[in-house]
């Protein structure tokens, strides 16, 4: 098949089954050149199977795939020269040094970059001579990213990149992913962290039970939900909710203990709520706003919370 609109990845009617389950159930999508494309959903949704079929690591039961204008299975050697892969589950020998791993992987390719600047970019220069077993979780992930980039790929696959990392390390990884795109590399990532996809991706495909249930930019997916914005605050005692209900843009008001949630449309909601509270002389604290997120979209589409 030929991908549409100059896409670097094209998938049409992809199906992959295992005994007792259809892991990927007839999905189609393109990945555009120069974008960060995200595939999100709970564990078991079919994300890793999909990405492994696109990489040429698994043979689909039916459907068509092209990557960089090539067939991942028929042209596997050409494809592997031009892609970089960071696997969801990967390991290196405990006693291999960081520089040794990079030097070894660079030798696998006809086209490779000088891995020394790559160490600097990944923040691993000081760990050049460290054994892999002595690295932190975040440092190990950065090593795997460096290994995926050592051949200067046109297309990089990052599978569940930040699973198991603390929030600080996760955000550092997000900066690295953006820097990969700035190098001119198209990024195809999978994750089950909705915030990660919302912050990083130009477009997102939401998968559940082997199907793509939505595909668009994070902003468009959220807007399509038509969800209400929320103003949340706390009060110390009983009060009349009627002034809040009458405020411009307010749809409904909920109270649980001292916590009050006001739902409504975005334009003018905060100012309307604050004016109503002050006019009515209602004392409040810890006021904040909450906007719809990709997780709200997922819940609306699938009717359940994210599964771990």
PDB file of C-alpha atoms in Angstrom:
ATOM      1  CA  UNK A   1       0.000   0.000   0.000  1.00  0.00           C
ATOM      2  CA  UNK A   2       0.985   3.662  -0.363  1.00  0.00           C
ATOM      3  CA  UNK A   3       0.534   6.005   2.581  1.00  0.00           C
ATOM      4  CA  UNK A   4      -1.535   9.094   1.979  1.00  0.00           C
ATOM      5  CA  UNK A   5      -0.445  12.749   2.199  1.00  0.00           C
ATOM      6  CA  UNK A   6       3.277  11.979   2.359  1.00  0.00           C
ATOM      7  CA  UNK A   7       2.917   9.981   5.566  1.00  0.00           C
ATOM      8  CA  UNK A   8       5.944   8.033   6.777  1.00  0.00           C
ATOM      9  CA  UNK A   9       3.747   5.230   8.173  1.00  0.00           C
ATOM     10  CA  UNK A  10       0.577   3.903   6.635  1.00  0.00           C
ATOM     11  CA  UNK A  11      -1.589   1.180   8.172  1.00  0.00           C
ATOM     12  CA  UNK A  12      -4.740  -0.190   6.527  1.00  0.00           C
ATOM     13  CA  UNK A  13      -7.175  -2.706   8.070  1.00  0.00           C
ATOM     14  CA  UNK A  14      -4.531  -4.253  10.361  1.00  0.00           C
ATOM     15  CA  UNK A  15      -5.575  -7.438  12.173  1.00  0.00           C
ATOM     16  CA  UNK A  16      -3.504  -9.517  14.587  1.00  0.00           C
ATOM     17  CA  UNK A  17      -4.965 -12.401  16.586  1.00  0.00           C
ATOM     18  CA  UNK A  18      -3.660 -14.624  19.342  1.00  0.00           C
ATOM     19  CA  UNK A  19      -5.396 -17.721  20.727  1.00  0.00           C
ATOM     20  CA  UNK A  20      -8.598 -16.542  22.346  1.00  0.00           C
ATOM     21  CA  UNK A  21      -8.192 -12.849  21.591  1.00  0.00           C
ATOM     22  CA  UNK A  22      -8.060 -10.393  18.711  1.00  0.00           C
ATOM     23  CA  UNK A  23      -5.291  -8.034  19.834  1.00  0.00           C
ATOM     24  CA  UNK A  24      -5.654  -5.670  16.869  1.00  0.00           C
ATOM     25  CA  UNK A  25      -9.042  -5.522  15.182  1.00  0.00           C
ATOM     26  CA  UNK A  26      -8.947  -3.926  11.729  1.00  0.00           C
ATOM     27  CA  UNK A  27      -7.343  -0.557  12.456  1.00  0.00           C
ATOM     28  CA  UNK A  28      -6.185   2.055   9.910  1.00  0.00           C
ATOM     29  CA  UNK A  29      -4.078   5.207  10.423  1.00  0.00           C
ATOM     30  CA  UNK A  30      -1.196   7.266   9.037  1.00  0.00           C
ATOM     31  CA  UNK A  31       1.768   8.896  10.780  1.00  0.00           C
ATOM     32  CA  UNK A  32       2.788  12.205   9.209  1.00  0.00           C
ATOM     33  CA  UNK A  33       6.374  13.230   8.606  1.00  0.00           C
ATOM     34  CA  UNK A  34       7.847  15.358  11.390  1.00  0.00           C
ATOM     35  CA  UNK A  35       5.100  14.805  13.948  1.00  0.00           C
ATOM     36  CA  UNK A  36       4.941  13.162  17.348  1.00  0.00           C
ATOM     37  CA  UNK A  37       2.182  10.609  16.903  1.00  0.00           C
ATOM     38  CA  UNK A  38       0.787   8.960  20.012  1.00  0.00           C
ATOM     39  CA  UNK A  39      -1.134   5.740  20.463  1.00  0.00           C
ATOM     40  CA  UNK A  40      -2.772   5.674  23.869  1.00  0.00           C
ATOM     41  CA  UNK A  41      -4.970   3.386  25.878  1.00  0.00           C
ATOM     42  CA  UNK A  42      -4.861   0.948  28.767  1.00  0.00           C
ATOM     43  CA  UNK A  43      -2.524  -2.012  28.964  1.00  0.00           C
ATOM     44  CA  UNK A  44      -3.909  -4.752  26.759  1.00  0.00           C
ATOM     45  CA  UNK A  45      -5.516  -2.348  24.290  1.00  0.00           C
ATOM     46  CA  UNK A  46      -3.289  -3.547  21.428  1.00  0.00           C
ATOM     47  CA  UNK A  47      -0.777  -0.688  21.310  1.00  0.00           C
ATOM     48  CA  UNK A  48       2.406  -2.738  21.597  1.00  0.00           C
ATOM     49  CA  UNK A  49       1.178  -5.366  19.112  1.00  0.00           C
ATOM     50  CA  UNK A  50       0.396  -2.590  16.636  1.00  0.00           C
ATOM     51  CA  UNK A  51       3.771  -0.899  16.974  1.00  0.00           C
ATOM     52  CA  UNK A  52       5.595  -4.240  16.680  1.00  0.00           C
ATOM     53  CA  UNK A  53       3.726  -5.002  13.445  1.00  0.00           C
ATOM     54  CA  UNK A  54       4.698  -1.591  12.068  1.00  0.00           C
ATOM     55  CA  UNK A  55       8.328  -2.216  13.073  1.00  0.00           C
ATOM     56  CA  UNK A  56       8.294  -5.578  11.290  1.00  0.00           C
ATOM     57  CA  UNK A  57       8.761  -7.571  14.494  1.00  0.00           C
ATOM     58  CA  UNK A  58       5.377  -9.301  14.197  1.00  0.00           C
ATOM     59  CA  UNK A  59       3.591 -10.586  11.118  1.00  0.00           C
ATOM     60  CA  UNK A  60      -0.014  -9.358  10.927  1.00  0.00           C
ATOM     61  CA  UNK A  61      -2.783 -11.805  10.078  1.00  0.00           C
ATOM     62  CA  UNK A  62      -4.215  -9.388   7.513  1.00  0.00           C
ATOM     63  CA  UNK A  63      -4.038  -5.777   6.416  1.00  0.00           C
ATOM     64  CA  UNK A  64      -1.303  -3.662   4.849  1.00  0.00           C
ATOM     65  CA  UNK A  65       1.561  -1.683   6.415  1.00  0.00           C
ATOM     66  CA  UNK A  66       4.216   0.591   4.967  1.00  0.00           C
ATOM     67  CA  UNK A  67       6.932   2.468   6.782  1.00  0.00           C
ATOM     68  CA  UNK A  68       9.158   5.012   5.032  1.00  0.00           C
ATOM     69  CA  UNK A  69       7.782   3.747   1.723  1.00  0.00           C
ATOM     70  CA  UNK A  70       8.881   0.183   2.491  1.00  0.00           C
ATOM     71  CA  UNK A  71       7.233  -3.065   3.572  1.00  0.00           C
ATOM     72  CA  UNK A  72       8.375  -3.781   7.159  1.00  0.00           C
ATOM     73  CA  UNK A  73       8.602  -7.537   6.495  1.00  0.00           C
ATOM     74  CA  UNK A  74       9.710  -7.772   2.893  1.00  0.00           C
ATOM     75  CA  UNK A  75      12.180  -4.884   3.208  1.00  0.00           C
ATOM     76  CA  UNK A  76      13.104  -5.529   6.843  1.00  0.00           C
ATOM     77  CA  UNK A  77      16.831  -4.878   6.447  1.00  0.00           C
ATOM     78  CA  UNK A  78      16.304  -1.561   4.694  1.00  0.00           C
ATOM     79  CA  UNK A  79      13.680  -0.542   7.236  1.00  0.00           C
ATOM     80  CA  UNK A  80      15.856  -1.366  10.242  1.00  0.00           C
ATOM     81  CA  UNK A  81      18.657   0.815   8.883  1.00  0.00           C
ATOM     82  CA  UNK A  82      16.310   3.802   8.968  1.00  0.00           C
ATOM     83  CA  UNK A  83      14.289   3.346  12.163  1.00  0.00           C
ATOM     84  CA  UNK A  84      15.151   3.527  15.840  1.00  0.00           C
ATOM     85  CA  UNK A  85      13.347   1.418  18.414  1.00  0.00           C
ATOM     86  CA  UNK A  86      13.063   1.741  22.174  1.00  0.00           C
ATOM     87  CA  UNK A  87      11.281  -1.367  23.441  1.00  0.00           C
ATOM     88  CA  UNK A  88       8.790  -1.502  26.308  1.00  0.00           C
ATOM     89  CA  UNK A  89      10.840  -4.292  27.904  1.00  0.00           C
ATOM     90  CA  UNK A  90      14.585  -4.169  27.281  1.00  0.00           C
ATOM     91  CA  UNK A  91      17.801  -4.911  29.145  1.00  0.00           C
ATOM     92  CA  UNK A  92      21.564  -4.802  28.763  1.00  0.00           C
ATOM     93  CA  UNK A  93      24.235  -6.850  30.524  1.00  0.00           C
ATOM     94  CA  UNK A  94      24.902  -5.498  34.011  1.00  0.00           C
ATOM     95  CA  UNK A  95      28.645  -5.173  33.376  1.00  0.00           C
ATOM     96  CA  UNK A  96      28.501  -3.358  30.064  1.00  0.00           C
ATOM     97  CA  UNK A  97      29.536   0.280  30.257  1.00  0.00           C
ATOM     98  CA  UNK A  98      27.411   3.036  28.750  1.00  0.00           C
ATOM     99  CA  UNK A  99      29.967   3.928  26.077  1.00  0.00           C
ATOM    100  CA  UNK A 100      30.484   0.262  25.235  1.00  0.00           C
ATOM    101  CA  UNK A 101      26.770  -0.225  24.596  1.00  0.00           C
ATOM    102  CA  UNK A 102      26.610   2.787  22.284  1.00  0.00           C
ATOM    103  CA  UNK A 103      29.773   1.795  20.457  1.00  0.00           C
ATOM    104  CA  UNK A 104      28.449  -1.743  19.986  1.00  0.00           C
ATOM    105  CA  UNK A 105      25.059  -0.633  18.654  1.00  0.00           C
ATOM    106  CA  UNK A 106      26.655   1.908  16.305  1.00  0.00           C
ATOM    107  CA  UNK A 107      28.600  -0.972  14.723  1.00  0.00           C
ATOM    108  CA  UNK A 108      25.312  -2.653  13.748  1.00  0.00           C
ATOM    109  CA  UNK A 109      24.462   0.018  11.163  1.00  0.00           C
ATOM    110  CA  UNK A 110      25.948   1.150   7.886  1.00  0.00           C
ATOM    111  CA  UNK A 111      24.829   4.672   8.774  1.00  0.00           C
ATOM    112  CA  UNK A 112      25.523   5.779  12.344  1.00  0.00           C
ATOM    113  CA  UNK A 113      26.267   9.008  14.152  1.00  0.00           C
ATOM    114  CA  UNK A 114      29.107   9.824  16.506  1.00  0.00           C
ATOM    115  CA  UNK A 115      27.668   8.625  19.791  1.00  0.00           C
ATOM    116  CA  UNK A 116      29.766  11.016  21.922  1.00  0.00           C
ATOM    117  CA  UNK A 117      27.587  14.099  21.261  1.00  0.00           C
ATOM    118  CA  UNK A 118      24.581  11.826  21.763  1.00  0.00           C
ATOM    119  CA  UNK A 119      25.780  11.139  25.311  1.00  0.00           C
ATOM    120  CA  UNK A 120      25.874  14.884  25.935  1.00  0.00           C
ATOM    121  CA  UNK A 121      22.383  15.370  24.533  1.00  0.00           C
ATOM    122  CA  UNK A 122      20.978  12.572  26.678  1.00  0.00           C
ATOM    123  CA  UNK A 123      22.650  13.945  29.820  1.00  0.00           C
ATOM    124  CA  UNK A 124      24.810  10.831  30.135  1.00  0.00           C
ATOM    125  CA  UNK A 125      28.296  12.254  29.602  1.00  0.00           C
ATOM    126  CA  UNK A 126      29.180  11.818  33.288  1.00  0.00           C
ATOM    127  CA  UNK A 127      27.961   8.212  33.133  1.00  0.00           C
ATOM    128  CA  UNK A 128      30.108   7.329  30.121  1.00  0.00           C
ATOM    129  CA  UNK A 129      32.173   4.755  32.024  1.00  0.00           C
ATOM    130  CA  UNK A 130      29.412   3.632  34.403  1.00  0.00           C
ATOM    131  CA  UNK A 131      28.155   0.062  34.350  1.00  0.00           C
ATOM    132  CA  UNK A 132      24.560  -0.304  33.188  1.00  0.00           C
ATOM    133  CA  UNK A 133      23.576  -1.934  36.488  1.00  0.00           C
ATOM    134  CA  UNK A 134      24.631   1.197  38.400  1.00  0.00           C
ATOM    135  CA  UNK A 135      22.302   3.545  36.532  1.00  0.00           C
ATOM    136  CA  UNK A 136      18.991   4.869  37.840  1.00  0.00           C
ATOM    137  CA  UNK A 137      15.735   4.004  36.084  1.00  0.00           C
ATOM    138  CA  UNK A 138      15.662   7.328  34.258  1.00  0.00           C
ATOM    139  CA  UNK A 139      19.303   6.991  33.197  1.00  0.00           C
ATOM    140  CA  UNK A 140      18.665   3.508  31.824  1.00  0.00           C
ATOM    141  CA  UNK A 141      15.762   4.827  29.777  1.00  0.00           C
ATOM    142  CA  UNK A 142      17.992   7.575  28.397  1.00  0.00           C
ATOM    143  CA  UNK A 143      20.546   4.942  27.392  1.00  0.00           C
ATOM    144  CA  UNK A 144      17.840   3.054  25.485  1.00  0.00           C
ATOM    145  CA  UNK A 145      16.788   6.274  23.737  1.00  0.00           C
ATOM    146  CA  UNK A 146      20.413   6.929  22.796  1.00  0.00           C
ATOM    147  CA  UNK A 147      20.674   3.391  21.390  1.00  0.00           C
ATOM    148  CA  UNK A 148      17.515   4.029  19.354  1.00  0.00           C
ATOM    149  CA  UNK A 149      19.067   7.197  17.891  1.00  0.00           C
ATOM    150  CA  UNK A 150      22.593   5.967  17.200  1.00  0.00           C
ATOM    151  CA  UNK A 151      21.744   5.297  13.536  1.00  0.00           C
ATOM    152  CA  UNK A 152      20.230   8.784  13.066  1.00  0.00           C
ATOM    153  CA  UNK A 153      16.805   7.303  12.244  1.00  0.00           C
ATOM    154  CA  UNK A 154      14.137   8.922  10.103  1.00  0.00           C
ATOM    155  CA  UNK A 155      11.489   7.348  12.338  1.00  0.00           C
ATOM    156  CA  UNK A 156      11.774   6.529  16.063  1.00  0.00           C
ATOM    157  CA  UNK A 157       9.446   4.168  17.944  1.00  0.00           C
ATOM    158  CA  UNK A 158       9.132   4.734  21.699  1.00  0.00           C
ATOM    159  CA  UNK A 159       7.020   2.125  23.487  1.00  0.00           C
ATOM    160  CA  UNK A 160       5.778   2.976  27.008  1.00  0.00           C
ATOM    161  CA  UNK A 161       8.821   5.188  27.454  1.00  0.00           C
ATOM    162  CA  UNK A 162       8.115   6.520  30.941  1.00  0.00           C
ATOM    163  CA  UNK A 163       6.493   3.551  32.670  1.00  0.00           C
ATOM    164  CA  UNK A 164       8.002   3.154  36.140  1.00  0.00           C
ATOM    165  CA  UNK A 165       9.631   6.587  36.232  1.00  0.00           C
ATOM    166  CA  UNK A 166       8.987   9.205  38.889  1.00  0.00           C
ATOM    167  CA  UNK A 167       7.265  12.472  37.823  1.00  0.00           C
ATOM    168  CA  UNK A 168      10.526  14.424  37.561  1.00  0.00           C
ATOM    169  CA  UNK A 169      12.174  11.790  35.363  1.00  0.00           C
ATOM    170  CA  UNK A 170       9.006  11.512  33.274  1.00  0.00           C
ATOM    171  CA  UNK A 171       9.026  15.215  32.466  1.00  0.00           C
ATOM    172  CA  UNK A 172      12.716  15.087  31.613  1.00  0.00           C
ATOM    173  CA  UNK A 173      11.862  12.319  29.139  1.00  0.00           C
ATOM    174  CA  UNK A 174       9.210  14.532  27.562  1.00  0.00           C
ATOM    175  CA  UNK A 175      11.862  17.175  26.884  1.00  0.00           C
ATOM    176  CA  UNK A 176      14.041  14.505  25.265  1.00  0.00           C
ATOM    177  CA  UNK A 177      11.198  13.372  23.009  1.00  0.00           C
ATOM    178  CA  UNK A 178      10.660  16.950  21.847  1.00  0.00           C
ATOM    179  CA  UNK A 179      14.377  17.269  21.131  1.00  0.00           C
ATOM    180  CA  UNK A 180      14.234  14.079  19.019  1.00  0.00           C
ATOM    181  CA  UNK A 181      11.543  15.664  16.841  1.00  0.00           C
ATOM    182  CA  UNK A 182      13.647  18.827  16.585  1.00  0.00           C
ATOM    183  CA  UNK A 183      16.453  16.673  15.106  1.00  0.00           C
ATOM    184  CA  UNK A 184      14.116  15.973  12.183  1.00  0.00           C
ATOM    185  CA  UNK A 185      13.014  12.524  13.360  1.00  0.00           C
ATOM    186  CA  UNK A 186       9.358  11.507  13.242  1.00  0.00           C
ATOM    187  CA  UNK A 187       8.278   9.987  16.564  1.00  0.00           C
ATOM    188  CA  UNK A 188       5.689   7.220  17.041  1.00  0.00           C
ATOM    189  CA  UNK A 189       5.084   6.586  20.720  1.00  0.00           C
ATOM    190  CA  UNK A 190       2.723   4.457  22.766  1.00  0.00           C
ATOM    191  CA  UNK A 191       1.702   5.228  26.314  1.00  0.00           C
ATOM    192  CA  UNK A 192      -1.078   4.621  28.796  1.00  0.00           C
ATOM    193  CA  UNK A 193      -0.439   7.999  30.468  1.00  0.00           C
ATOM    194  CA  UNK A 194      -3.025  10.394  29.056  1.00  0.00           C
ATOM    195  CA  UNK A 195      -1.224  13.496  30.360  1.00  0.00           C
ATOM    196  CA  UNK A 196       1.904  12.378  28.497  1.00  0.00           C
ATOM    197  CA  UNK A 197       0.040  12.140  25.206  1.00  0.00           C
ATOM    198  CA  UNK A 198      -1.721  15.443  25.780  1.00  0.00           C
ATOM    199  CA  UNK A 199       1.549  17.280  26.491  1.00  0.00           C
ATOM    200  CA  UNK A 200       3.670  15.674  23.753  1.00  0.00           C
ATOM    201  CA  UNK A 201       1.668  14.560  20.772  1.00  0.00           C
ATOM    202  CA  UNK A 202       0.570  16.395  17.649  1.00  0.00           C
ATOM    203  CA  UNK A 203      -2.063  13.716  17.049  1.00  0.00           C
ATOM    204  CA  UNK A 204      -3.361  10.897  19.216  1.00  0.00           C
ATOM    205  CA  UNK A 205      -5.044   7.596  18.395  1.00  0.00           C
ATOM    206  CA  UNK A 206      -7.043   6.211  21.325  1.00  0.00           C
ATOM    207  CA  UNK A 207      -7.147   2.412  21.331  1.00  0.00           C
ATOM    208  CA  UNK A 208      -9.336   0.081  23.336  1.00  0.00           C
ATOM    209  CA  UNK A 209      -9.897  -3.652  22.856  1.00  0.00           C
ATOM    210  CA  UNK A 210      -7.894  -3.657  19.622  1.00  0.00           C
ATOM    211  CA  UNK A 211      -9.793  -0.837  17.937  1.00  0.00           C
ATOM    212  CA  UNK A 212      -9.046   2.845  17.362  1.00  0.00           C
ATOM    213  CA  UNK A 213     -11.994   4.623  18.957  1.00  0.00           C
ATOM    214  CA  UNK A 214     -10.789   8.163  18.140  1.00  0.00           C
ATOM    215  CA  UNK A 215      -7.929   9.863  16.264  1.00  0.00           C
ATOM    216  CA  UNK A 216      -7.228  13.599  16.173  1.00  0.00           C
ATOM    217  CA  UNK A 217      -5.172  16.324  17.815  1.00  0.00           C
ATOM    218  CA  UNK A 218      -5.444  16.392  21.629  1.00  0.00           C
ATOM    219  CA  UNK A 219      -7.188  19.767  21.401  1.00  0.00           C
ATOM    220  CA  UNK A 220      -9.788  18.548  18.909  1.00  0.00           C
ATOM    221  CA  UNK A 221     -10.429  15.371  20.865  1.00  0.00           C
ATOM    222  CA  UNK A 222     -11.061  17.382  24.015  1.00  0.00           C
ATOM    223  CA  UNK A 223     -13.234  19.930  22.205  1.00  0.00           C
ATOM    224  CA  UNK A 224     -15.265  17.151  20.577  1.00  0.00           C
ATOM    225  CA  UNK A 225     -16.191  15.882  24.008  1.00  0.00           C
ATOM    226  CA  UNK A 226     -18.175  19.050  24.696  1.00  0.00           C
ATOM    227  CA  UNK A 227     -17.352  18.582  28.362  1.00  0.00           C
ATOM    228  CA  UNK A 228     -17.979  21.258  30.924  1.00  0.00           C
ATOM    229  CA  UNK A 229     -15.217  23.158  32.665  1.00  0.00           C
ATOM    230  CA  UNK A 230     -15.141  23.078  36.446  1.00  0.00           C
ATOM    231  CA  UNK A 231     -14.525  25.637  39.176  1.00  0.00           C
ATOM    232  CA  UNK A 232     -13.668  23.961  42.468  1.00  0.00           C
ATOM    233  CA  UNK A 233     -13.444  25.621  45.885  1.00  0.00           C
ATOM    234  CA  UNK A 234     -14.026  24.943  49.576  1.00  0.00           C
ATOM    235  CA  UNK A 235     -16.465  26.540  52.013  1.00  0.00           C
ATOM    236  CA  UNK A 236     -16.566  26.326  55.771  1.00  0.00           C
ATOM    237  CA  UNK A 237     -20.282  26.016  56.407  1.00  0.00           C
ATOM    238  CA  UNK A 238     -23.785  26.002  54.903  1.00  0.00           C
ATOM    239  CA  UNK A 239     -24.636  28.521  52.193  1.00  0.00           C
ATOM    240  CA  UNK A 240     -27.322  29.238  49.638  1.00  0.00           C
ATOM    241  CA  UNK A 241     -26.346  27.688  46.301  1.00  0.00           C
ATOM    242  CA  UNK A 242     -28.947  29.650  44.330  1.00  0.00           C
ATOM    243  CA  UNK A 243     -26.673  32.653  43.516  1.00  0.00           C
ATOM    244  CA  UNK A 244     -24.151  30.239  42.021  1.00  0.00           C
ATOM    245  CA  UNK A 245     -26.778  28.444  39.942  1.00  0.00           C
ATOM    246  CA  UNK A 246     -27.906  31.802  38.550  1.00  0.00           C
ATOM    247  CA  UNK A 247     -24.370  32.901  37.561  1.00  0.00           C
ATOM    248  CA  UNK A 248     -23.621  33.212  33.810  1.00  0.00           C
ATOM    249  CA  UNK A 249     -22.475  29.978  32.188  1.00  0.00           C
ATOM    250  CA  UNK A 250     -23.206  27.730  35.192  1.00  0.00           C
ATOM    251  CA  UNK A 251     -24.862  24.415  34.323  1.00  0.00           C
ATOM    252  CA  UNK A 252     -24.938  22.698  37.706  1.00  0.00           C
ATOM    253  CA  UNK A 253     -23.495  22.827  41.223  1.00  0.00           C
ATOM    254  CA  UNK A 254     -22.387  19.862  43.335  1.00  0.00           C
ATOM    255  CA  UNK A 255     -21.303  19.870  46.971  1.00  0.00           C
ATOM    256  CA  UNK A 256     -19.550  17.082  48.870  1.00  0.00           C
ATOM    257  CA  UNK A 257     -18.710  18.121  52.406  1.00  0.00           C
ATOM    258  CA  UNK A 258     -16.729  21.349  52.233  1.00  0.00           C
ATOM    259  CA  UNK A 259     -15.859  20.863  48.543  1.00  0.00           C
ATOM    260  CA  UNK A 260     -18.010  22.595  45.939  1.00  0.00           C
ATOM    261  CA  UNK A 261     -17.774  21.924  42.193  1.00  0.00           C
ATOM    262  CA  UNK A 262     -19.409  24.311  39.736  1.00  0.00           C
ATOM    263  CA  UNK A 263     -19.823  23.002  36.180  1.00  0.00           C
ATOM    264  CA  UNK A 264     -20.307  25.237  33.173  1.00  0.00           C
ATOM    265  CA  UNK A 265     -19.084  26.609  29.881  1.00  0.00           C
ATOM    266  CA  UNK A 266     -15.579  28.019  29.654  1.00  0.00           C
ATOM    267  CA  UNK A 267     -16.261  31.623  28.671  1.00  0.00           C
ATOM    268  CA  UNK A 268     -16.868  33.756  31.745  1.00  0.00           C
ATOM    269  CA  UNK A 269     -17.362  30.835  34.111  1.00  0.00           C
ATOM    270  CA  UNK A 270     -14.635  31.744  36.618  1.00  0.00           C
ATOM    271  CA  UNK A 271     -15.472  35.436  36.798  1.00  0.00           C
ATOM    272  CA  UNK A 272     -19.192  34.638  37.059  1.00  0.00           C
ATOM    273  CA  UNK A 273     -18.627  32.228  39.959  1.00  0.00           C
ATOM    274  CA  UNK A 274     -16.296  34.584  41.838  1.00  0.00           C
ATOM    275  CA  UNK A 275     -18.674  37.551  41.380  1.00  0.00           C
ATOM    276  CA  UNK A 276     -21.609  35.467  42.589  1.00  0.00           C
ATOM    277  CA  UNK A 277     -19.704  34.320  45.681  1.00  0.00           C
ATOM    278  CA  UNK A 278     -18.533  37.819  46.560  1.00  0.00           C
ATOM    279  CA  UNK A 279     -21.942  39.412  45.923  1.00  0.00           C
ATOM    280  CA  UNK A 280     -23.607  36.815  48.161  1.00  0.00           C
ATOM    281  CA  UNK A 281     -20.917  37.262  50.848  1.00  0.00           C
ATOM    282  CA  UNK A 282     -19.941  33.576  50.712  1.00  0.00           C
ATOM    283  CA  UNK A 283     -16.472  32.948  52.101  1.00  0.00           C
ATOM    284  CA  UNK A 284     -14.409  30.474  50.093  1.00  0.00           C
ATOM    285  CA  UNK A 285     -10.838  29.256  49.754  1.00  0.00           C
ATOM    286  CA  UNK A 286      -8.590  27.101  47.539  1.00  0.00           C
ATOM    287  CA  UNK A 287     -10.436  28.088  44.382  1.00  0.00           C
ATOM    288  CA  UNK A 288      -9.100  26.516  41.211  1.00  0.00           C
ATOM    289  CA  UNK A 289     -10.237  25.628  37.724  1.00  0.00           C
ATOM    290  CA  UNK A 290     -10.254  22.170  36.109  1.00  0.00           C
ATOM    291  CA  UNK A 291     -10.485  21.712  32.348  1.00  0.00           C
ATOM    292  CA  UNK A 292     -11.436  18.584  30.397  1.00  0.00           C
ATOM    293  CA  UNK A 293      -8.497  16.313  29.575  1.00  0.00           C
ATOM    294  CA  UNK A 294      -7.748  13.375  27.306  1.00  0.00           C
ATOM    295  CA  UNK A 295      -8.634  11.081  30.175  1.00  0.00           C
ATOM    296  CA  UNK A 296     -12.123  12.617  30.179  1.00  0.00           C
ATOM    297  CA  UNK A 297     -12.295  11.830  26.460  1.00  0.00           C
ATOM    298  CA  UNK A 298     -11.211   8.244  27.112  1.00  0.00           C
ATOM    299  CA  UNK A 299     -13.821   7.787  29.828  1.00  0.00           C
ATOM    300  CA  UNK A 300     -16.529   9.182  27.597  1.00  0.00           C
ATOM    301  CA  UNK A 301     -15.548   6.896  24.711  1.00  0.00           C
ATOM    302  CA  UNK A 302     -15.017   3.683  26.640  1.00  0.00           C
ATOM    303  CA  UNK A 303     -17.141   4.095  29.751  1.00  0.00           C
ATOM    304  CA  UNK A 304     -14.411   2.998  32.148  1.00  0.00           C
ATOM    305  CA  UNK A 305     -11.287   4.263  33.836  1.00  0.00           C
ATOM    306  CA  UNK A 306      -7.796   3.649  32.529  1.00  0.00           C
ATOM    307  CA  UNK A 307      -6.632   0.130  33.314  1.00  0.00           C
ATOM    308  CA  UNK A 308      -3.114  -0.534  34.660  1.00  0.00           C
TER     309      UNK A 308
END
